């Protein structure tokens, strides 16, 4: 009699198919329906924690071992959700992109003054920041040459979107000041993100002063 062993295969919509593998082929034994909400939650948890690792250590410096230790599981459990580190990196980038895109939609219809928009942008980018971490986009940009091509392409799209969002935030004021909005947007982003870098190194929070200075310049009559 041919030897066989059993394996389950997870299919879409929570369907699990049990299969028997033999030397003569594969026989489907049955189908069982199960709820996968817990697995989806774990997948989201992995993405969120990976973003945190990127902020603390950078993309190149963290490993699946870091994730396995944090969640108290085997590395195989992490690979179950994300076969390759590149797949996980792309999921983190997609999360960052969607967060910016949703904010961009709100800015487009907002009647708030530039000061309020800048505060909201900063809160969006810093909502999960601890005292010693930096912007995840900045961290990934620093590792750009080490990223797979697929992640480079996505990060470029996010960087363009972030710059576009900042241009939209300050557009009214730069038109009044007759200043190139793209150049000012780059300067504002560099100042905000740079303050996080300095906070990490010398433990001083310059961001409030940075935002006040930017707002004074942009709202100057």
PDB file of C-alpha atoms in Angstrom:
ATOM      1  CA  UNK A   1       0.000   0.000   0.000  1.00  0.00           C
ATOM      2  CA  UNK A   2       1.307   3.442  -0.920  1.00  0.00           C
ATOM      3  CA  UNK A   3       2.338   5.639   1.978  1.00  0.00           C
ATOM      4  CA  UNK A   4       0.502   8.905   2.364  1.00  0.00           C
ATOM      5  CA  UNK A   5       0.353  11.914   4.634  1.00  0.00           C
ATOM      6  CA  UNK A   6      -2.217  14.610   5.213  1.00  0.00           C
ATOM      7  CA  UNK A   7      -2.038  18.339   4.809  1.00  0.00           C
ATOM      8  CA  UNK A   8      -4.545  21.155   4.875  1.00  0.00           C
ATOM      9  CA  UNK A   9      -4.563  23.894   2.266  1.00  0.00           C
ATOM     10  CA  UNK A  10      -6.038  27.271   3.174  1.00  0.00           C
ATOM     11  CA  UNK A  11      -8.212  28.650   0.404  1.00  0.00           C
ATOM     12  CA  UNK A  12     -10.004  31.977   0.034  1.00  0.00           C
ATOM     13  CA  UNK A  13     -12.964  32.912   2.266  1.00  0.00           C
ATOM     14  CA  UNK A  14     -11.979  30.696   5.139  1.00  0.00           C
ATOM     15  CA  UNK A  15     -12.310  27.357   3.318  1.00  0.00           C
ATOM     16  CA  UNK A  16      -9.857  24.657   4.350  1.00  0.00           C
ATOM     17  CA  UNK A  17      -9.363  21.666   2.071  1.00  0.00           C
ATOM     18  CA  UNK A  18      -7.876  18.506   3.563  1.00  0.00           C
ATOM     19  CA  UNK A  19      -5.766  16.554   1.126  1.00  0.00           C
ATOM     20  CA  UNK A  20      -3.950  13.237   1.188  1.00  0.00           C
ATOM     21  CA  UNK A  21      -0.678  13.110  -0.700  1.00  0.00           C
ATOM     22  CA  UNK A  22       0.385   9.690  -2.022  1.00  0.00           C
ATOM     23  CA  UNK A  23       2.970   8.400  -4.425  1.00  0.00           C
ATOM     24  CA  UNK A  24       0.274   8.228  -7.074  1.00  0.00           C
ATOM     25  CA  UNK A  25      -1.113  11.724  -6.657  1.00  0.00           C
ATOM     26  CA  UNK A  26      -3.299  13.932  -4.501  1.00  0.00           C
ATOM     27  CA  UNK A  27      -6.753  13.021  -3.238  1.00  0.00           C
ATOM     28  CA  UNK A  28      -9.040  15.647  -1.764  1.00  0.00           C
ATOM     29  CA  UNK A  29     -10.674  14.125   1.305  1.00  0.00           C
ATOM     30  CA  UNK A  30     -13.023  16.840   2.370  1.00  0.00           C
ATOM     31  CA  UNK A  31     -13.725  20.470   2.995  1.00  0.00           C
ATOM     32  CA  UNK A  32     -14.135  22.193   6.317  1.00  0.00           C
ATOM     33  CA  UNK A  33     -15.279  25.782   6.819  1.00  0.00           C
ATOM     34  CA  UNK A  34     -13.557  27.838   9.486  1.00  0.00           C
ATOM     35  CA  UNK A  35     -13.330  31.465  10.520  1.00  0.00           C
ATOM     36  CA  UNK A  36     -10.048  33.185   9.649  1.00  0.00           C
ATOM     37  CA  UNK A  37     -10.596  36.466  11.483  1.00  0.00           C
ATOM     38  CA  UNK A  38      -7.917  35.561  13.994  1.00  0.00           C
ATOM     39  CA  UNK A  39      -5.425  34.879  11.227  1.00  0.00           C
ATOM     40  CA  UNK A  40      -6.320  38.159   9.534  1.00  0.00           C
ATOM     41  CA  UNK A  41      -5.813  39.980  12.827  1.00  0.00           C
ATOM     42  CA  UNK A  42      -2.416  38.356  13.274  1.00  0.00           C
ATOM     43  CA  UNK A  43      -1.469  39.379   9.742  1.00  0.00           C
ATOM     44  CA  UNK A  44      -2.343  42.993  10.534  1.00  0.00           C
ATOM     45  CA  UNK A  45      -0.440  42.765  13.809  1.00  0.00           C
ATOM     46  CA  UNK A  46       2.650  41.574  11.952  1.00  0.00           C
ATOM     47  CA  UNK A  47       2.407  44.485   9.518  1.00  0.00           C
ATOM     48  CA  UNK A  48       2.035  47.033  12.328  1.00  0.00           C
ATOM     49  CA  UNK A  49       4.900  45.615  14.344  1.00  0.00           C
ATOM     50  CA  UNK A  50       7.101  45.476  11.254  1.00  0.00           C
ATOM     51  CA  UNK A  51       6.460  49.174  10.711  1.00  0.00           C
ATOM     52  CA  UNK A  52       7.638  49.741  14.280  1.00  0.00           C
ATOM     53  CA  UNK A  53      10.794  47.685  13.649  1.00  0.00           C
ATOM     54  CA  UNK A  54      11.500  49.717  10.523  1.00  0.00           C
ATOM     55  CA  UNK A  55      11.196  52.908  12.568  1.00  0.00           C
ATOM     56  CA  UNK A  56      13.571  51.573  15.238  1.00  0.00           C
ATOM     57  CA  UNK A  57      16.060  49.514  13.250  1.00  0.00           C
ATOM     58  CA  UNK A  58      15.488  50.020   9.530  1.00  0.00           C
ATOM     59  CA  UNK A  59      14.273  47.503   6.957  1.00  0.00           C
ATOM     60  CA  UNK A  60      17.651  45.872   6.409  1.00  0.00           C
ATOM     61  CA  UNK A  61      18.320  45.320  10.118  1.00  0.00           C
ATOM     62  CA  UNK A  62      15.220  43.418  11.239  1.00  0.00           C
ATOM     63  CA  UNK A  63      14.543  39.731  10.624  1.00  0.00           C
ATOM     64  CA  UNK A  64      11.741  37.203  10.878  1.00  0.00           C
ATOM     65  CA  UNK A  65      13.415  36.062  14.094  1.00  0.00           C
ATOM     66  CA  UNK A  66      12.542  39.460  15.628  1.00  0.00           C
ATOM     67  CA  UNK A  67       8.904  38.939  14.649  1.00  0.00           C
ATOM     68  CA  UNK A  68       8.767  35.341  15.867  1.00  0.00           C
ATOM     69  CA  UNK A  69      10.195  36.298  19.274  1.00  0.00           C
ATOM     70  CA  UNK A  70       7.781  39.204  19.658  1.00  0.00           C
ATOM     71  CA  UNK A  71       4.684  37.115  18.881  1.00  0.00           C
ATOM     72  CA  UNK A  72       5.939  33.983  20.593  1.00  0.00           C
ATOM     73  CA  UNK A  73       5.649  31.833  17.482  1.00  0.00           C
ATOM     74  CA  UNK A  74       7.960  30.035  15.082  1.00  0.00           C
ATOM     75  CA  UNK A  75       9.431  31.729  12.042  1.00  0.00           C
ATOM     76  CA  UNK A  76       7.389  29.300   9.949  1.00  0.00           C
ATOM     77  CA  UNK A  77       4.262  30.964  11.346  1.00  0.00           C
ATOM     78  CA  UNK A  78       5.466  34.326  10.049  1.00  0.00           C
ATOM     79  CA  UNK A  79       6.329  32.803   6.664  1.00  0.00           C
ATOM     80  CA  UNK A  80       2.792  31.412   6.520  1.00  0.00           C
ATOM     81  CA  UNK A  81       1.458  34.981   6.282  1.00  0.00           C
ATOM     82  CA  UNK A  82       4.380  36.487   4.348  1.00  0.00           C
ATOM     83  CA  UNK A  83       6.464  34.001   2.392  1.00  0.00           C
ATOM     84  CA  UNK A  84       9.258  36.491   1.777  1.00  0.00           C
ATOM     85  CA  UNK A  85      10.490  39.547   3.623  1.00  0.00           C
ATOM     86  CA  UNK A  86       9.815  41.467   0.415  1.00  0.00           C
ATOM     87  CA  UNK A  87       6.120  40.512   0.632  1.00  0.00           C
ATOM     88  CA  UNK A  88       5.969  41.845   4.178  1.00  0.00           C
ATOM     89  CA  UNK A  89       7.801  45.010   3.186  1.00  0.00           C
ATOM     90  CA  UNK A  90       5.317  45.645   0.393  1.00  0.00           C
ATOM     91  CA  UNK A  91       2.424  45.213   2.817  1.00  0.00           C
ATOM     92  CA  UNK A  92       3.941  47.810   5.136  1.00  0.00           C
ATOM     93  CA  UNK A  93       4.414  50.179   2.207  1.00  0.00           C
ATOM     94  CA  UNK A  94       0.817  49.660   1.117  1.00  0.00           C
ATOM     95  CA  UNK A  95      -0.349  50.528   4.630  1.00  0.00           C
ATOM     96  CA  UNK A  96       1.709  53.732   4.554  1.00  0.00           C
ATOM     97  CA  UNK A  97       0.396  54.596   1.096  1.00  0.00           C
ATOM     98  CA  UNK A  98      -3.257  54.095   2.029  1.00  0.00           C
ATOM     99  CA  UNK A  99      -2.849  56.162   5.190  1.00  0.00           C
ATOM    100  CA  UNK A 100      -1.432  59.059   3.154  1.00  0.00           C
ATOM    101  CA  UNK A 101      -4.018  58.678   0.390  1.00  0.00           C
ATOM    102  CA  UNK A 102      -6.892  58.874   2.873  1.00  0.00           C
ATOM    103  CA  UNK A 103      -5.369  61.961   4.463  1.00  0.00           C
ATOM    104  CA  UNK A 104      -4.872  63.517   1.031  1.00  0.00           C
ATOM    105  CA  UNK A 105      -8.588  63.095   0.279  1.00  0.00           C
ATOM    106  CA  UNK A 106      -9.490  64.889   3.501  1.00  0.00           C
ATOM    107  CA  UNK A 107      -7.055  67.735   2.845  1.00  0.00           C
ATOM    108  CA  UNK A 108      -8.525  68.259  -0.625  1.00  0.00           C
ATOM    109  CA  UNK A 109     -11.923  69.245   0.832  1.00  0.00           C
ATOM    110  CA  UNK A 110     -10.755  70.819   4.076  1.00  0.00           C
ATOM    111  CA  UNK A 111     -11.316  74.511   4.735  1.00  0.00           C
ATOM    112  CA  UNK A 112      -8.941  74.534   7.700  1.00  0.00           C
ATOM    113  CA  UNK A 113      -6.074  77.046   7.815  1.00  0.00           C
ATOM    114  CA  UNK A 114      -2.583  75.855   6.957  1.00  0.00           C
ATOM    115  CA  UNK A 115      -1.600  75.724  10.644  1.00  0.00           C
ATOM    116  CA  UNK A 116      -4.311  73.153  11.414  1.00  0.00           C
ATOM    117  CA  UNK A 117      -3.472  71.085   8.349  1.00  0.00           C
ATOM    118  CA  UNK A 118       0.197  70.954   9.332  1.00  0.00           C
ATOM    119  CA  UNK A 119      -0.705  69.813  12.838  1.00  0.00           C
ATOM    120  CA  UNK A 120      -2.980  67.100  11.435  1.00  0.00           C
ATOM    121  CA  UNK A 121      -0.276  65.938   9.025  1.00  0.00           C
ATOM    122  CA  UNK A 122       2.252  65.718  11.835  1.00  0.00           C
ATOM    123  CA  UNK A 123      -0.168  63.777  14.035  1.00  0.00           C
ATOM    124  CA  UNK A 124      -0.857  61.401  11.144  1.00  0.00           C
ATOM    125  CA  UNK A 125       2.826  60.694  10.660  1.00  0.00           C
ATOM    126  CA  UNK A 126       3.552  60.513  14.379  1.00  0.00           C
ATOM    127  CA  UNK A 127       0.487  58.735  15.761  1.00  0.00           C
ATOM    128  CA  UNK A 128       2.474  55.620  16.594  1.00  0.00           C
ATOM    129  CA  UNK A 129       5.880  57.213  17.160  1.00  0.00           C
ATOM    130  CA  UNK A 130       7.741  56.597  20.400  1.00  0.00           C
ATOM    131  CA  UNK A 131      10.373  58.984  21.700  1.00  0.00           C
ATOM    132  CA  UNK A 132      13.290  57.350  19.916  1.00  0.00           C
ATOM    133  CA  UNK A 133      11.916  56.441  16.500  1.00  0.00           C
ATOM    134  CA  UNK A 134      11.762  58.215  13.174  1.00  0.00           C
ATOM    135  CA  UNK A 135       9.294  58.429  10.320  1.00  0.00           C
ATOM    136  CA  UNK A 136       8.948  54.985   8.667  1.00  0.00           C
ATOM    137  CA  UNK A 137       9.072  56.580   5.228  1.00  0.00           C
ATOM    138  CA  UNK A 138      12.346  58.310   6.120  1.00  0.00           C
ATOM    139  CA  UNK A 139      13.765  55.062   7.468  1.00  0.00           C
ATOM    140  CA  UNK A 140      12.893  53.225   4.266  1.00  0.00           C
ATOM    141  CA  UNK A 141      14.313  56.042   2.165  1.00  0.00           C
ATOM    142  CA  UNK A 142      17.602  55.670   4.062  1.00  0.00           C
ATOM    143  CA  UNK A 143      17.636  51.966   3.127  1.00  0.00           C
ATOM    144  CA  UNK A 144      16.564  52.632  -0.467  1.00  0.00           C
ATOM    145  CA  UNK A 145      19.583  51.045  -2.167  1.00  0.00           C
ATOM    146  CA  UNK A 146      19.129  47.877  -0.085  1.00  0.00           C
ATOM    147  CA  UNK A 147      15.462  47.382  -0.994  1.00  0.00           C
ATOM    148  CA  UNK A 148      14.141  44.939  -3.623  1.00  0.00           C
ATOM    149  CA  UNK A 149      13.061  46.606  -6.873  1.00  0.00           C
ATOM    150  CA  UNK A 150       9.364  46.113  -6.113  1.00  0.00           C
ATOM    151  CA  UNK A 151       9.738  47.966  -2.813  1.00  0.00           C
ATOM    152  CA  UNK A 152      11.804  50.713  -4.405  1.00  0.00           C
ATOM    153  CA  UNK A 153       9.015  51.349  -6.888  1.00  0.00           C
ATOM    154  CA  UNK A 154       6.356  51.495  -4.165  1.00  0.00           C
ATOM    155  CA  UNK A 155       8.484  53.729  -1.951  1.00  0.00           C
ATOM    156  CA  UNK A 156       8.976  56.141  -4.847  1.00  0.00           C
ATOM    157  CA  UNK A 157       5.201  56.335  -5.253  1.00  0.00           C
ATOM    158  CA  UNK A 158       4.751  57.006  -1.514  1.00  0.00           C
ATOM    159  CA  UNK A 159       7.459  59.685  -1.541  1.00  0.00           C
ATOM    160  CA  UNK A 160       5.789  61.459  -4.461  1.00  0.00           C
ATOM    161  CA  UNK A 161       2.414  61.243  -2.725  1.00  0.00           C
ATOM    162  CA  UNK A 162       3.821  62.611   0.536  1.00  0.00           C
ATOM    163  CA  UNK A 163       5.373  65.542  -1.310  1.00  0.00           C
ATOM    164  CA  UNK A 164       2.095  66.147  -3.153  1.00  0.00           C
ATOM    165  CA  UNK A 165       0.146  66.117   0.119  1.00  0.00           C
ATOM    166  CA  UNK A 166       2.469  68.715   1.627  1.00  0.00           C
ATOM    167  CA  UNK A 167       2.161  70.860  -1.490  1.00  0.00           C
ATOM    168  CA  UNK A 168      -1.620  70.736  -1.137  1.00  0.00           C
ATOM    169  CA  UNK A 169      -1.374  71.728   2.534  1.00  0.00           C
ATOM    170  CA  UNK A 170       0.716  74.828   1.873  1.00  0.00           C
ATOM    171  CA  UNK A 171      -0.500  75.712  -1.633  1.00  0.00           C
ATOM    172  CA  UNK A 172      -2.687  78.660  -0.601  1.00  0.00           C
ATOM    173  CA  UNK A 173       0.093  80.335   1.337  1.00  0.00           C
ATOM    174  CA  UNK A 174       2.852  79.722  -1.209  1.00  0.00           C
ATOM    175  CA  UNK A 175       0.701  81.250  -3.950  1.00  0.00           C
ATOM    176  CA  UNK A 176       0.252  84.351  -1.797  1.00  0.00           C
ATOM    177  CA  UNK A 177       3.982  84.465  -1.131  1.00  0.00           C
ATOM    178  CA  UNK A 178       4.750  83.851  -4.815  1.00  0.00           C
ATOM    179  CA  UNK A 179       7.048  80.966  -3.868  1.00  0.00           C
ATOM    180  CA  UNK A 180       7.651  77.590  -5.511  1.00  0.00           C
ATOM    181  CA  UNK A 181       5.310  75.263  -3.563  1.00  0.00           C
ATOM    182  CA  UNK A 182       7.358  72.150  -4.360  1.00  0.00           C
ATOM    183  CA  UNK A 183      10.549  73.633  -2.938  1.00  0.00           C
ATOM    184  CA  UNK A 184       8.752  74.859   0.187  1.00  0.00           C
ATOM    185  CA  UNK A 185       7.034  71.466   0.630  1.00  0.00           C
ATOM    186  CA  UNK A 186      10.424  69.724   0.508  1.00  0.00           C
ATOM    187  CA  UNK A 187      11.830  72.165   3.069  1.00  0.00           C
ATOM    188  CA  UNK A 188       8.861  71.629   5.412  1.00  0.00           C
ATOM    189  CA  UNK A 189       9.101  67.834   5.168  1.00  0.00           C
ATOM    190  CA  UNK A 190      12.862  67.958   5.736  1.00  0.00           C
ATOM    191  CA  UNK A 191      12.393  70.147   8.819  1.00  0.00           C
ATOM    192  CA  UNK A 192       9.710  67.934  10.363  1.00  0.00           C
ATOM    193  CA  UNK A 193      11.540  64.676   9.693  1.00  0.00           C
ATOM    194  CA  UNK A 194      14.895  66.159  10.639  1.00  0.00           C
ATOM    195  CA  UNK A 195      13.538  67.170  14.032  1.00  0.00           C
ATOM    196  CA  UNK A 196      12.671  63.497  14.669  1.00  0.00           C
ATOM    197  CA  UNK A 197      16.230  62.472  13.787  1.00  0.00           C
ATOM    198  CA  UNK A 198      17.647  64.990  16.249  1.00  0.00           C
ATOM    199  CA  UNK A 199      15.130  63.976  18.933  1.00  0.00           C
ATOM    200  CA  UNK A 200      16.331  60.390  18.606  1.00  0.00           C
ATOM    201  CA  UNK A 201      20.002  61.351  19.037  1.00  0.00           C
ATOM    202  CA  UNK A 202      19.965  64.134  21.639  1.00  0.00           C
ATOM    203  CA  UNK A 203      16.572  63.512  23.287  1.00  0.00           C
ATOM    204  CA  UNK A 204      15.195  66.999  22.699  1.00  0.00           C
ATOM    205  CA  UNK A 205      11.850  67.587  21.030  1.00  0.00           C
ATOM    206  CA  UNK A 206      12.288  70.383  18.499  1.00  0.00           C
ATOM    207  CA  UNK A 207       9.057  69.672  16.624  1.00  0.00           C
ATOM    208  CA  UNK A 208       6.792  72.254  18.338  1.00  0.00           C
ATOM    209  CA  UNK A 209       9.314  75.023  17.626  1.00  0.00           C
ATOM    210  CA  UNK A 210       9.769  73.765  14.065  1.00  0.00           C
ATOM    211  CA  UNK A 211       6.019  73.844  13.406  1.00  0.00           C
ATOM    212  CA  UNK A 212       5.652  77.294  14.976  1.00  0.00           C
ATOM    213  CA  UNK A 213       8.477  78.623  12.816  1.00  0.00           C
ATOM    214  CA  UNK A 214       7.025  77.112   9.632  1.00  0.00           C
ATOM    215  CA  UNK A 215       3.583  78.540  10.390  1.00  0.00           C
ATOM    216  CA  UNK A 216       4.983  82.001  11.078  1.00  0.00           C
ATOM    217  CA  UNK A 217       6.757  81.980   7.717  1.00  0.00           C
ATOM    218  CA  UNK A 218       3.759  80.674   5.795  1.00  0.00           C
ATOM    219  CA  UNK A 219       1.262  83.034   7.435  1.00  0.00           C
ATOM    220  CA  UNK A 220       3.476  86.118   7.266  1.00  0.00           C
ATOM    221  CA  UNK A 221       1.503  88.969   5.667  1.00  0.00           C
TER     222      UNK A 221
END
